Amino acid sequence: MEPARSRGTTTAGVPGDGSSRPPVHLSTTDRYLPLWIGVAMVAGLLLGRLVPGLGAALGAVEIDGVSLPIALGLLVMMYPVLAKVRYDRLDTVVADRRMLVSSLVLNWVVGPALMFALAWIFLADLPEYRTGLIIVGLARCIAMVIIWNDLACGDREAAAVLVALNSIFQVVAFAALGWFYLSVLPGWLGLDQAALDVSPWQIARSVLIFLGIPLVAGWLSRVWGERARGRDWYEGTFLPRVGPWALYGLLFTIVLLFALQGEQITSRPLDVARIALPLLVYFALMWGAGYLLGRGLGMSYERTTTLAFTAAGNNFELAIAVAIATFGVTSGQALAGVVGPLIEVPVLVGLVYVSLALRDRFPYARA
């Protein structure tokens, strides 16, 4: 049995005999997270509408198609969680074939196919939005899922491995799947066809920037910190100091993201509502499929939670960047990408609390 792990702002003790699971003790920031995220979203929308030229200023400097301030927020958000990963335990995750295969099937077979079906069911008469949603379905999550998994007390090491696996498949498969779901499959089914012009290198840059940088920084922090001061200092002193910055980075990113796209969102409310409906169905079904599959395979709570969140999350940064680069910043495809986090953030925060509520249904022993 593993000893209790420090989670910065979230802590969970472990009983000595493993017979029961103690409650999760949330800090004030964690306890009111939905409120803070709601305030951040509203603040971003208001800033985008009330401050002239703010969107242009935020988008003036970009990293791989993403606004520089937003890119910095994402890096700040991801670093603390990746600094907490016990990299010496990754071999136990890699050896779990059930989890790896389940994650690949959910992310690269079920997820894109489900989003394709929902896009055509709900947006058959709106081809631009439909194409944008399909692109969102192809962009598997490599960023915010780490935050949701950590808040839900999922397996941090498993999340790191699955995110890395998604990143590799994203580079290899994104363009090919885009061609298949936008051109080949609609042709077979007698539906309207579209095209997606995106290179593997464009996707690889996104992965290297938004996953590679914080991953290397987190690994170096743990290696150097433990060598210089020991594991007790690293996990008992250093991690609690840097841990809250993950949530600060998340809130900062949300404010800037919604400020950058606030005008599009608030000026087209009916379009946003139509795009939101299939997204709501998608996130709920993908999370539920991951949860039920993990439970059915006998995985622990920690790994079931990680499987569910890595299946449900999407890489909206990549989806927005690809949509803008291919169809233009004012396109319907770009708007569909922007609506993605508008729906994903509150839904997955809600699912964090659902996960914690279901925690006692699992034995503590980790698979």
mmCIF file of C-alpha atoms in Angstrom:
data_model
loop_
_atom_site.group_PDB
_atom_site.id
_atom_site.type_symbol
_atom_site.label_atom_id
_atom_site.label_comp_id
_atom_site.label_asym_id
_atom_site.label_seq_id
_atom_site.Cartn_x
_atom_site.Cartn_y
_atom_site.Cartn_z
ATOM 1 C CA MET A 1 0.000 0.000 0.000
ATOM 2 C CA GLU A 2 1.211 3.450 -0.888
ATOM 3 C CA PRO A 3 1.582 6.101 1.811
ATOM 4 C CA ALA A 4 -0.447 9.280 1.636
ATOM 5 C CA ARG A 5 0.656 11.575 -1.163
ATOM 6 C CA SER A 6 0.862 15.304 -0.848
ATOM 7 C CA ARG A 7 -1.230 17.089 -3.444
ATOM 8 C CA GLY A 8 -0.401 20.662 -2.583
ATOM 9 C CA THR A 9 -3.813 22.198 -2.142
ATOM 10 C CA THR A 10 -5.594 18.839 -1.958
ATOM 11 C CA THR A 11 -4.660 16.170 0.565
ATOM 12 C CA ALA A 12 -5.962 12.673 1.099
ATOM 13 C CA GLY A 13 -4.892 10.522 4.002
ATOM 14 C CA VAL A 14 -4.689 6.750 3.851
ATOM 15 C CA PRO A 15 -5.916 4.565 6.719
ATOM 16 C CA GLY A 16 -3.457 2.124 8.138
ATOM 17 C CA ASP A 17 -5.471 -1.021 7.423
ATOM 18 C CA GLY A 18 -6.949 0.110 4.089
ATOM 19 C CA SER A 19 -10.441 -0.814 5.280
ATOM 20 C CA SER A 20 -11.971 2.587 4.676
ATOM 21 C CA ARG A 21 -11.196 5.707 2.746
ATOM 22 C CA PRO A 22 -10.919 9.012 4.619
ATOM 23 C CA PRO A 23 -12.567 12.140 3.263
ATOM 24 C CA VAL A 24 -10.699 14.470 0.945
ATOM 25 C CA HIS A 25 -9.764 17.735 2.639
ATOM 26 C CA LEU A 26 -10.007 20.617 0.200
ATOM 27 C CA SER A 27 -8.490 24.029 0.670
ATOM 28 C CA THR A 28 -10.653 27.127 0.333
ATOM 29 C CA THR A 29 -9.437 27.582 -3.240
ATOM 30 C CA ASP A 30 -10.367 23.999 -4.191
ATOM 31 C CA ARG A 31 -13.682 24.042 -2.327
ATOM 32 C CA TYR A 32 -14.939 27.067 -4.235
ATOM 33 C CA LEU A 33 -13.233 26.193 -7.527
ATOM 34 C CA PRO A 34 -16.458 26.258 -9.605
ATOM 35 C CA LEU A 35 -17.130 29.773 -8.274
ATOM 36 C CA TRP A 36 -13.609 30.991 -9.084
ATOM 37 C CA ILE A 37 -13.801 29.503 -12.573
ATOM 38 C CA GLY A 38 -17.213 31.084 -13.146
ATOM 39 C CA VAL A 39 -15.868 34.462 -12.025
ATOM 40 C CA ALA A 40 -12.823 34.032 -14.275
ATOM 41 C CA MET A 41 -15.014 33.224 -17.285
ATOM 42 C CA VAL A 42 -17.311 36.185 -16.689
ATOM 43 C CA ALA A 43 -14.346 38.491 -16.062
ATOM 44 C CA GLY A 44 -12.745 37.385 -19.318
ATOM 45 C CA LEU A 45 -15.934 37.889 -21.317
ATOM 46 C CA LEU A 46 -16.432 41.363 -19.828
ATOM 47 C CA LEU A 47 -12.823 42.353 -20.452
ATOM 48 C CA GLY A 48 -13.079 41.210 -24.052
ATOM 49 C CA ARG A 49 -16.185 43.332 -24.630
ATOM 50 C CA LEU A 50 -15.407 46.399 -22.506
ATOM 51 C CA VAL A 51 -11.700 46.970 -23.169
ATOM 52 C CA PRO A 52 -11.164 48.099 -26.780
ATOM 53 C CA GLY A 53 -8.304 46.396 -28.534
ATOM 54 C CA LEU A 54 -7.646 43.893 -25.729
ATOM 55 C CA GLY A 55 -8.215 40.897 -27.969
ATOM 56 C CA ALA A 56 -5.868 42.284 -30.609
ATOM 57 C CA ALA A 57 -3.236 43.024 -27.956
ATOM 58 C CA LEU A 58 -3.468 39.506 -26.505
ATOM 59 C CA GLY A 59 -3.189 37.961 -29.950
ATOM 60 C CA ALA A 60 -0.389 40.235 -31.158
ATOM 61 C CA VAL A 61 2.320 37.788 -30.090
ATOM 62 C CA GLU A 62 1.676 34.084 -30.513
ATOM 63 C CA ILE A 63 3.388 30.793 -29.771
ATOM 64 C CA ASP A 64 2.345 28.122 -32.277
ATOM 65 C CA GLY A 65 -0.927 29.923 -32.973
ATOM 66 C CA VAL A 66 -1.749 30.513 -29.292
ATOM 67 C CA SER A 67 -1.563 33.956 -27.662
ATOM 68 C CA LEU A 68 1.729 34.378 -25.741
ATOM 69 C CA PRO A 69 0.029 35.313 -22.414
ATOM 70 C CA ILE A 70 -2.261 32.293 -22.732
ATOM 71 C CA ALA A 71 0.708 30.064 -23.572
ATOM 72 C CA LEU A 72 2.511 31.314 -20.454
ATOM 73 C CA GLY A 73 -0.609 30.661 -18.363
ATOM 74 C CA LEU A 74 -0.779 27.089 -19.664
ATOM 75 C CA LEU A 75 2.871 26.471 -18.829
ATOM 76 C CA VAL A 76 2.450 27.889 -15.315
ATOM 77 C CA MET A 77 -0.677 25.771 -14.890
ATOM 78 C CA MET A 78 0.975 22.501 -15.888
ATOM 79 C CA TYR A 79 4.385 22.809 -14.212
ATOM 80 C CA PRO A 80 3.361 22.290 -10.532
ATOM 81 C CA VAL A 81 1.398 19.123 -11.290
ATOM 82 C CA LEU A 82 4.207 17.647 -13.380
ATOM 83 C CA ALA A 83 6.678 18.585 -10.634
ATOM 84 C CA LYS A 84 4.635 16.350 -8.278
ATOM 85 C CA VAL A 85 4.897 13.271 -10.494
ATOM 86 C CA ARG A 86 6.947 10.409 -9.049
ATOM 87 C CA TYR A 87 8.894 9.609 -12.204
ATOM 88 C CA ASP A 88 10.451 6.561 -10.554
ATOM 89 C CA ARG A 89 6.978 4.948 -10.537
ATOM 90 C CA LEU A 90 6.219 5.323 -14.246
ATOM 91 C CA ASP A 91 7.307 1.755 -14.971
ATOM 92 C CA THR A 92 4.343 0.413 -12.976
ATOM 93 C CA VAL A 93 1.975 2.387 -15.207
ATOM 94 C CA VAL A 94 3.631 1.301 -18.438
ATOM 95 C CA ALA A 95 3.267 -2.313 -17.294
ATOM 96 C CA ASP A 96 -0.513 -1.869 -16.928
ATOM 97 C CA ARG A 97 -1.577 -3.020 -20.389
ATOM 98 C CA ARG A 98 -5.285 -2.745 -19.524
ATOM 99 C CA MET A 99 -4.980 0.969 -18.882
ATOM 100 C CA LEU A 100 -2.786 1.754 -21.871
ATOM 101 C CA VAL A 101 -4.944 -0.155 -24.359
ATOM 102 C CA SER A 102 -8.181 1.194 -22.842
ATOM 103 C CA SER A 103 -6.893 4.765 -23.082
ATOM 104 C CA LEU A 104 -5.784 4.383 -26.702
ATOM 105 C CA VAL A 105 -9.149 2.896 -27.719
ATOM 106 C CA LEU A 106 -11.161 5.567 -25.904
ATOM 107 C CA ASN A 107 -9.041 8.457 -27.166
ATOM 108 C CA TRP A 108 -8.320 7.470 -30.731
ATOM 109 C CA VAL A 109 -11.236 5.222 -31.727
ATOM 110 C CA VAL A 110 -14.256 6.078 -29.566
ATOM 111 C CA GLY A 111 -13.650 9.820 -29.043
ATOM 112 C CA PRO A 112 -13.256 10.960 -32.669
ATOM 113 C CA ALA A 113 -16.055 8.652 -33.858
ATOM 114 C CA LEU A 114 -18.430 9.902 -31.147
ATOM 115 C CA MET A 115 -17.712 13.570 -31.911
ATOM 116 C CA PHE A 116 -18.186 12.928 -35.638
ATOM 117 C CA ALA A 117 -21.588 11.346 -34.953
ATOM 118 C CA LEU A 118 -22.702 14.102 -32.566
ATOM 119 C CA ALA A 119 -21.544 16.848 -34.938
ATOM 120 C CA TRP A 120 -23.649 15.417 -37.751
ATOM 121 C CA ILE A 121 -26.651 14.716 -35.488
ATOM 122 C CA PHE A 122 -26.800 18.200 -33.943
ATOM 123 C CA LEU A 123 -25.190 20.412 -36.621
ATOM 124 C CA ALA A 124 -26.069 18.790 -39.943
ATOM 125 C CA ASP A 125 -27.230 22.160 -41.323
ATOM 126 C CA LEU A 126 -24.183 24.120 -40.070
ATOM 127 C CA PRO A 127 -21.114 22.744 -41.868
ATOM 128 C CA GLU A 128 -18.583 25.201 -40.411
ATOM 129 C CA TYR A 129 -19.504 24.461 -36.803
ATOM 130 C CA ARG A 130 -19.741 20.764 -37.592
ATOM 131 C CA THR A 131 -16.213 20.726 -38.989
ATOM 132 C CA GLY A 132 -14.944 22.692 -35.989
ATOM 133 C CA LEU A 133 -16.430 20.157 -33.566
ATOM 134 C CA ILE A 134 -14.883 17.258 -35.449
ATOM 135 C CA ILE A 135 -11.489 18.968 -35.143
ATOM 136 C CA VAL A 136 -12.059 19.341 -31.383
ATOM 137 C CA GLY A 137 -12.801 15.616 -31.185
ATOM 138 C CA LEU A 138 -9.510 14.800 -32.895
ATOM 139 C CA ALA A 139 -7.414 16.954 -30.512
ATOM 140 C CA ARG A 140 -6.872 14.753 -27.472
ATOM 141 C CA CYS A 141 -6.070 16.490 -24.217
ATOM 142 C CA ILE A 142 -2.467 17.090 -23.124
ATOM 143 C CA ALA A 143 -2.907 20.042 -20.760
ATOM 144 C CA MET A 144 -5.881 20.785 -18.501
ATOM 145 C CA VAL A 145 -6.666 17.098 -17.980
ATOM 146 C CA ILE A 146 -3.666 17.011 -15.645
ATOM 147 C CA ILE A 147 -5.367 19.590 -13.421
ATOM 148 C CA TRP A 148 -8.739 17.804 -13.361
ATOM 149 C CA ASN A 149 -7.071 14.473 -12.639
ATOM 150 C CA ASP A 150 -5.088 15.950 -9.757
ATOM 151 C CA LEU A 151 -8.119 17.655 -8.203
ATOM 152 C CA ALA A 152 -10.045 14.376 -8.391
ATOM 153 C CA CYS A 153 -7.149 12.519 -6.671
ATOM 154 C CA GLY A 154 -6.433 10.409 -9.737
ATOM 155 C CA ASP A 155 -3.177 8.578 -10.379
ATOM 156 C CA ARG A 156 -0.681 11.328 -11.146
ATOM 157 C CA GLU A 157 1.919 8.992 -12.653
ATOM 158 C CA ALA A 158 -0.671 7.293 -14.860
ATOM 159 C CA ALA A 159 -1.877 10.693 -16.077
ATOM 160 C CA ALA A 160 1.670 11.643 -17.068
ATOM 161 C CA VAL A 161 2.083 8.430 -19.067
ATOM 162 C CA LEU A 162 -1.309 8.669 -20.794
ATOM 163 C CA VAL A 163 -0.779 12.324 -21.669
ATOM 164 C CA ALA A 164 2.625 11.464 -23.149
ATOM 165 C CA LEU A 165 1.035 8.595 -25.093
ATOM 166 C CA ASN A 166 -1.688 10.908 -26.401
ATOM 167 C CA SER A 167 0.991 13.378 -27.460
ATOM 168 C CA ILE A 168 2.811 10.780 -29.538
ATOM 169 C CA PHE A 169 -0.394 9.619 -31.206
ATOM 170 C CA GLN A 170 -1.437 13.224 -31.761
ATOM 171 C CA VAL A 171 1.686 13.911 -33.804
ATOM 172 C CA VAL A 172 1.321 10.679 -35.773
ATOM 173 C CA ALA A 173 -2.446 10.398 -36.215
ATOM 174 C CA PHE A 174 -4.083 13.849 -36.071
ATOM 175 C CA ALA A 175 -3.672 14.799 -39.736
ATOM 176 C CA ALA A 176 -4.586 11.312 -40.963
ATOM 177 C CA LEU A 177 -7.706 11.150 -38.795
ATOM 178 C CA GLY A 178 -8.672 14.667 -39.915
ATOM 179 C CA TRP A 179 -8.487 13.534 -43.528
ATOM 180 C CA PHE A 180 -10.507 10.410 -42.726
ATOM 181 C CA TYR A 181 -13.308 12.065 -40.722
ATOM 182 C CA LEU A 182 -13.624 15.190 -42.868
ATOM 183 C CA SER A 183 -13.122 13.756 -46.344
ATOM 184 C CA VAL A 184 -13.143 9.963 -46.581
ATOM 185 C CA LEU A 185 -15.895 8.875 -44.160
ATOM 186 C CA PRO A 186 -18.404 11.573 -45.251
ATOM 187 C CA GLY A 187 -17.788 10.472 -48.847
ATOM 188 C CA TRP A 188 -18.538 6.864 -47.976
ATOM 189 C CA LEU A 189 -21.720 7.936 -46.192
ATOM 190 C CA GLY A 190 -22.821 10.323 -48.949
ATOM 191 C CA LEU A 191 -22.367 13.412 -46.721
ATOM 192 C CA ASP A 192 -20.750 16.795 -47.334
ATOM 193 C CA GLN A 193 -16.974 16.688 -47.383
ATOM 194 C CA ALA A 194 -14.409 19.125 -45.993
ATOM 195 C CA ALA A 195 -10.623 19.322 -45.933
ATOM 196 C CA LEU A 196 -8.033 19.820 -43.218
ATOM 197 C CA ASP A 197 -4.608 21.152 -44.144
ATOM 198 C CA VAL A 198 -2.340 20.540 -41.158
ATOM 199 C CA SER A 199 1.163 19.098 -41.025
ATOM 200 C CA PRO A 200 2.516 16.659 -38.421
ATOM 201 C CA TRP A 201 5.218 19.215 -37.594
ATOM 202 C CA GLN A 202 2.583 21.823 -36.692
ATOM 203 C CA ILE A 203 1.086 19.360 -34.207
ATOM 204 C CA ALA A 204 4.508 18.293 -32.934
ATOM 205 C CA ARG A 205 5.381 21.931 -32.140
ATOM 206 C CA SER A 206 2.225 22.264 -30.063
ATOM 207 C CA VAL A 207 3.045 19.078 -28.143
ATOM 208 C CA LEU A 208 6.670 20.085 -27.569
ATOM 209 C CA ILE A 209 5.701 23.530 -26.288
ATOM 210 C CA PHE A 210 2.661 22.798 -24.139
ATOM 211 C CA LEU A 211 3.709 19.380 -22.820
ATOM 212 C CA GLY A 212 7.453 19.105 -23.402
ATOM 213 C CA ILE A 213 8.530 22.280 -21.598
ATOM 214 C CA PRO A 214 6.603 21.754 -18.327
ATOM 215 C CA LEU A 215 7.323 18.004 -18.389
ATOM 216 C CA VAL A 216 11.088 18.541 -18.588
ATOM 217 C CA ALA A 217 10.891 21.323 -15.983
ATOM 218 C CA GLY A 218 8.899 19.115 -13.608
ATOM 219 C CA TRP A 219 11.294 16.186 -14.007
ATOM 220 C CA LEU A 220 14.358 18.387 -13.460
ATOM 221 C CA SER A 221 12.757 19.946 -10.378
ATOM 222 C CA ARG A 222 12.213 16.564 -8.762
ATOM 223 C CA VAL A 223 15.646 15.184 -9.685
ATOM 224 C CA TRP A 224 17.576 18.250 -8.547
ATOM 225 C CA GLY A 225 15.347 18.948 -5.532
ATOM 226 C CA GLU A 226 15.595 15.424 -4.144
ATOM 227 C CA ARG A 227 19.336 15.265 -4.760
ATOM 228 C CA ALA A 228 19.997 18.635 -3.123
ATOM 229 C CA ARG A 229 17.559 18.584 -0.183
ATOM 230 C CA GLY A 230 16.008 15.120 -0.043
ATOM 231 C CA ARG A 231 12.527 13.775 -0.803
ATOM 232 C CA ASP A 232 11.041 14.869 2.536
ATOM 233 C CA TRP A 233 11.945 18.499 1.865
ATOM 234 C CA TYR A 234 10.850 18.300 -1.775
ATOM 235 C CA GLU A 235 7.418 16.833 -1.040
ATOM 236 C CA GLY A 236 6.854 18.489 2.330
ATOM 237 C CA THR A 237 8.166 21.999 1.643
ATOM 238 C CA PHE A 238 8.744 22.672 -2.053
ATOM 239 C CA LEU A 239 5.592 21.098 -3.520
ATOM 240 C CA PRO A 240 3.161 22.840 -1.123
ATOM 241 C CA ARG A 241 4.738 26.157 -2.138
ATOM 242 C CA VAL A 242 4.459 25.654 -5.898
ATOM 243 C CA GLY A 243 1.245 23.570 -5.868
ATOM 244 C CA PRO A 244 -1.253 26.478 -5.718
ATOM 245 C CA TRP A 245 0.280 27.988 -8.859
ATOM 246 C CA ALA A 246 -1.430 25.293 -10.932
ATOM 247 C CA LEU A 247 -4.827 26.755 -10.038
ATOM 248 C CA TYR A 248 -3.577 30.336 -10.352
ATOM 249 C CA GLY A 249 -2.334 29.496 -13.844
ATOM 250 C CA LEU A 250 -5.651 27.851 -14.677
ATOM 251 C CA LEU A 251 -7.702 30.885 -13.608
ATOM 252 C CA PHE A 252 -5.313 33.271 -15.387
ATOM 253 C CA THR A 253 -5.574 31.214 -18.584
ATOM 254 C CA ILE A 254 -9.373 31.143 -18.431
ATOM 255 C CA VAL A 255 -9.595 34.933 -18.003
ATOM 256 C CA LEU A 256 -7.319 35.562 -20.988
ATOM 257 C CA LEU A 257 -8.904 32.893 -23.171
ATOM 258 C CA PHE A 258 -12.389 34.278 -22.723
ATOM 259 C CA ALA A 259 -11.157 37.857 -23.080
ATOM 260 C CA LEU A 260 -9.579 36.948 -26.400
ATOM 261 C CA GLN A 261 -12.757 35.279 -27.712
ATOM 262 C CA GLY A 262 -15.351 37.196 -25.696
ATOM 263 C CA GLU A 263 -16.794 39.166 -28.613
ATOM 264 C CA GLN A 264 -17.400 36.057 -30.712
ATOM 265 C CA ILE A 265 -19.054 34.244 -27.820
ATOM 266 C CA THR A 266 -21.308 37.058 -26.629
ATOM 267 C CA SER A 267 -22.303 38.291 -30.090
ATOM 268 C CA ARG A 268 -23.543 34.874 -31.281
ATOM 269 C CA PRO A 269 -25.358 33.340 -28.299
ATOM 270 C CA LEU A 270 -27.676 31.087 -30.325
ATOM 271 C CA ASP A 271 -24.759 29.642 -32.266
ATOM 272 C CA VAL A 272 -22.897 29.056 -29.010
ATOM 273 C CA ALA A 273 -25.926 27.225 -27.594
ATOM 274 C CA ARG A 274 -26.168 24.942 -30.624
ATOM 275 C CA ILE A 275 -22.456 24.124 -30.456
ATOM 276 C CA ALA A 276 -22.646 23.607 -26.685
ATOM 277 C CA LEU A 277 -25.300 20.866 -26.794
ATOM 278 C CA PRO A 278 -23.261 18.174 -28.594
ATOM 279 C CA LEU A 279 -20.223 19.128 -26.489
ATOM 280 C CA LEU A 280 -22.187 18.531 -23.277
ATOM 281 C CA VAL A 281 -23.286 15.121 -24.533
ATOM 282 C CA TYR A 282 -19.734 14.316 -25.652
ATOM 283 C CA PHE A 283 -18.009 15.155 -22.361
ATOM 284 C CA ALA A 284 -20.587 13.251 -20.322
ATOM 285 C CA LEU A 285 -20.469 10.137 -22.512
ATOM 286 C CA MET A 286 -16.670 10.027 -22.763
ATOM 287 C CA TRP A 287 -16.172 10.471 -19.031
ATOM 288 C CA GLY A 288 -18.853 7.902 -18.286
ATOM 289 C CA ALA A 289 -17.351 5.413 -20.750
ATOM 290 C CA GLY A 290 -13.904 5.792 -19.161
ATOM 291 C CA TYR A 291 -15.316 5.430 -15.669
ATOM 292 C CA LEU A 292 -17.421 2.362 -16.470
ATOM 293 C CA LEU A 293 -14.601 0.714 -18.415
ATOM 294 C CA GLY A 294 -12.107 1.246 -15.597
ATOM 295 C CA ARG A 295 -14.593 -0.047 -13.042
ATOM 296 C CA GLY A 296 -15.466 -3.033 -15.204
ATOM 297 C CA LEU A 297 -11.797 -3.941 -15.642
ATOM 298 C CA GLY A 298 -11.277 -3.847 -11.875
ATOM 299 C CA MET A 299 -8.993 -0.806 -11.832
ATOM 300 C CA SER A 300 -8.522 1.208 -8.669
ATOM 301 C CA TYR A 301 -10.284 4.510 -8.099
ATOM 302 C CA GLU A 302 -7.111 6.428 -8.944
ATOM 303 C CA ARG A 303 -6.576 4.810 -12.319
ATOM 304 C CA THR A 304 -10.264 4.686 -13.204
ATOM 305 C CA THR A 305 -10.456 8.422 -12.556
ATOM 306 C CA THR A 306 -7.373 9.052 -14.685
ATOM 307 C CA LEU A 307 -8.764 6.929 -17.516
ATOM 308 C CA ALA A 308 -12.095 8.806 -17.401
ATOM 309 C CA PHE A 309 -10.613 12.304 -17.432
ATOM 310 C CA THR A 310 -7.998 11.608 -20.099
ATOM 311 C CA ALA A 311 -10.801 10.243 -22.282
ATOM 312 C CA ALA A 312 -13.130 13.204 -21.713
ATOM 313 C CA GLY A 313 -10.672 16.101 -22.076
ATOM 314 C CA ASN A 314 -9.687 17.716 -25.355
ATOM 315 C CA ASN A 315 -6.737 19.812 -26.456
ATOM 316 C CA PHE A 316 -8.676 22.979 -27.283
ATOM 317 C CA GLU A 317 -5.415 24.921 -27.742
ATOM 318 C CA LEU A 318 -4.484 22.709 -30.687
ATOM 319 C CA ALA A 319 -8.044 22.627 -32.046
ATOM 320 C CA ILE A 320 -8.291 26.427 -32.037
ATOM 321 C CA ALA A 321 -4.839 26.835 -33.569
ATOM 322 C CA VAL A 322 -5.599 24.343 -36.365
ATOM 323 C CA ALA A 323 -9.028 25.871 -37.067
ATOM 324 C CA ILE A 324 -7.600 29.390 -37.255
ATOM 325 C CA ALA A 325 -4.644 28.347 -39.409
ATOM 326 C CA THR A 326 -6.852 26.384 -41.819
ATOM 327 C CA PHE A 327 -10.106 28.365 -41.937
ATOM 328 C CA GLY A 328 -9.347 31.814 -40.464
ATOM 329 C CA VAL A 329 -9.769 33.564 -37.122
ATOM 330 C CA THR A 330 -13.376 34.643 -37.808
ATOM 331 C CA SER A 331 -14.516 31.272 -39.178
ATOM 332 C CA GLY A 332 -17.257 29.129 -37.736
ATOM 333 C CA GLN A 333 -14.698 26.379 -37.257
ATOM 334 C CA ALA A 334 -12.662 28.665 -34.979
ATOM 335 C CA LEU A 335 -15.782 29.623 -33.001
ATOM 336 C CA ALA A 336 -16.568 25.948 -32.418
ATOM 337 C CA GLY A 337 -13.062 25.512 -31.032
ATOM 338 C CA VAL A 338 -13.511 28.521 -28.759
ATOM 339 C CA VAL A 339 -16.801 27.200 -27.376
ATOM 340 C CA GLY A 340 -14.982 23.976 -26.448
ATOM 341 C CA PRO A 341 -13.368 25.275 -23.239
ATOM 342 C CA LEU A 342 -16.473 27.337 -22.461
ATOM 343 C CA ILE A 343 -18.281 24.011 -21.993
ATOM 344 C CA GLU A 344 -15.394 21.742 -21.038
ATOM 345 C CA VAL A 345 -14.153 23.732 -18.050
ATOM 346 C CA PRO A 346 -17.375 23.824 -15.969
ATOM 347 C CA VAL A 347 -18.437 20.309 -17.013
ATOM 348 C CA LEU A 348 -15.135 18.676 -16.062
ATOM 349 C CA VAL A 349 -14.960 20.659 -12.822
ATOM 350 C CA GLY A 350 -18.387 19.225 -12.022
ATOM 351 C CA LEU A 351 -17.130 15.736 -12.873
ATOM 352 C CA VAL A 352 -14.252 16.232 -10.426
ATOM 353 C CA TYR A 353 -16.841 16.448 -7.654
ATOM 354 C CA VAL A 354 -18.746 13.473 -9.089
ATOM 355 C CA SER A 355 -15.515 11.455 -8.999
ATOM 356 C CA LEU A 356 -14.812 12.385 -5.393
ATOM 357 C CA ALA A 357 -18.377 11.472 -4.434
ATOM 358 C CA LEU A 358 -17.903 8.005 -5.999
ATOM 359 C CA ARG A 359 -14.549 7.466 -4.321
ATOM 360 C CA ASP A 360 -15.850 5.219 -1.536
ATOM 361 C CA ARG A 361 -17.181 2.724 -4.102
ATOM 362 C CA PHE A 362 -13.612 1.579 -4.817
ATOM 363 C CA PRO A 363 -11.134 -0.384 -2.693
ATOM 364 C CA TYR A 364 -8.049 1.660 -1.888
ATOM 365 C CA ALA A 365 -5.466 -0.738 -3.329
ATOM 366 C CA ARG A 366 -4.014 0.735 -6.492
ATOM 367 C CA ALA A 367 -3.954 -1.352 -9.658
#
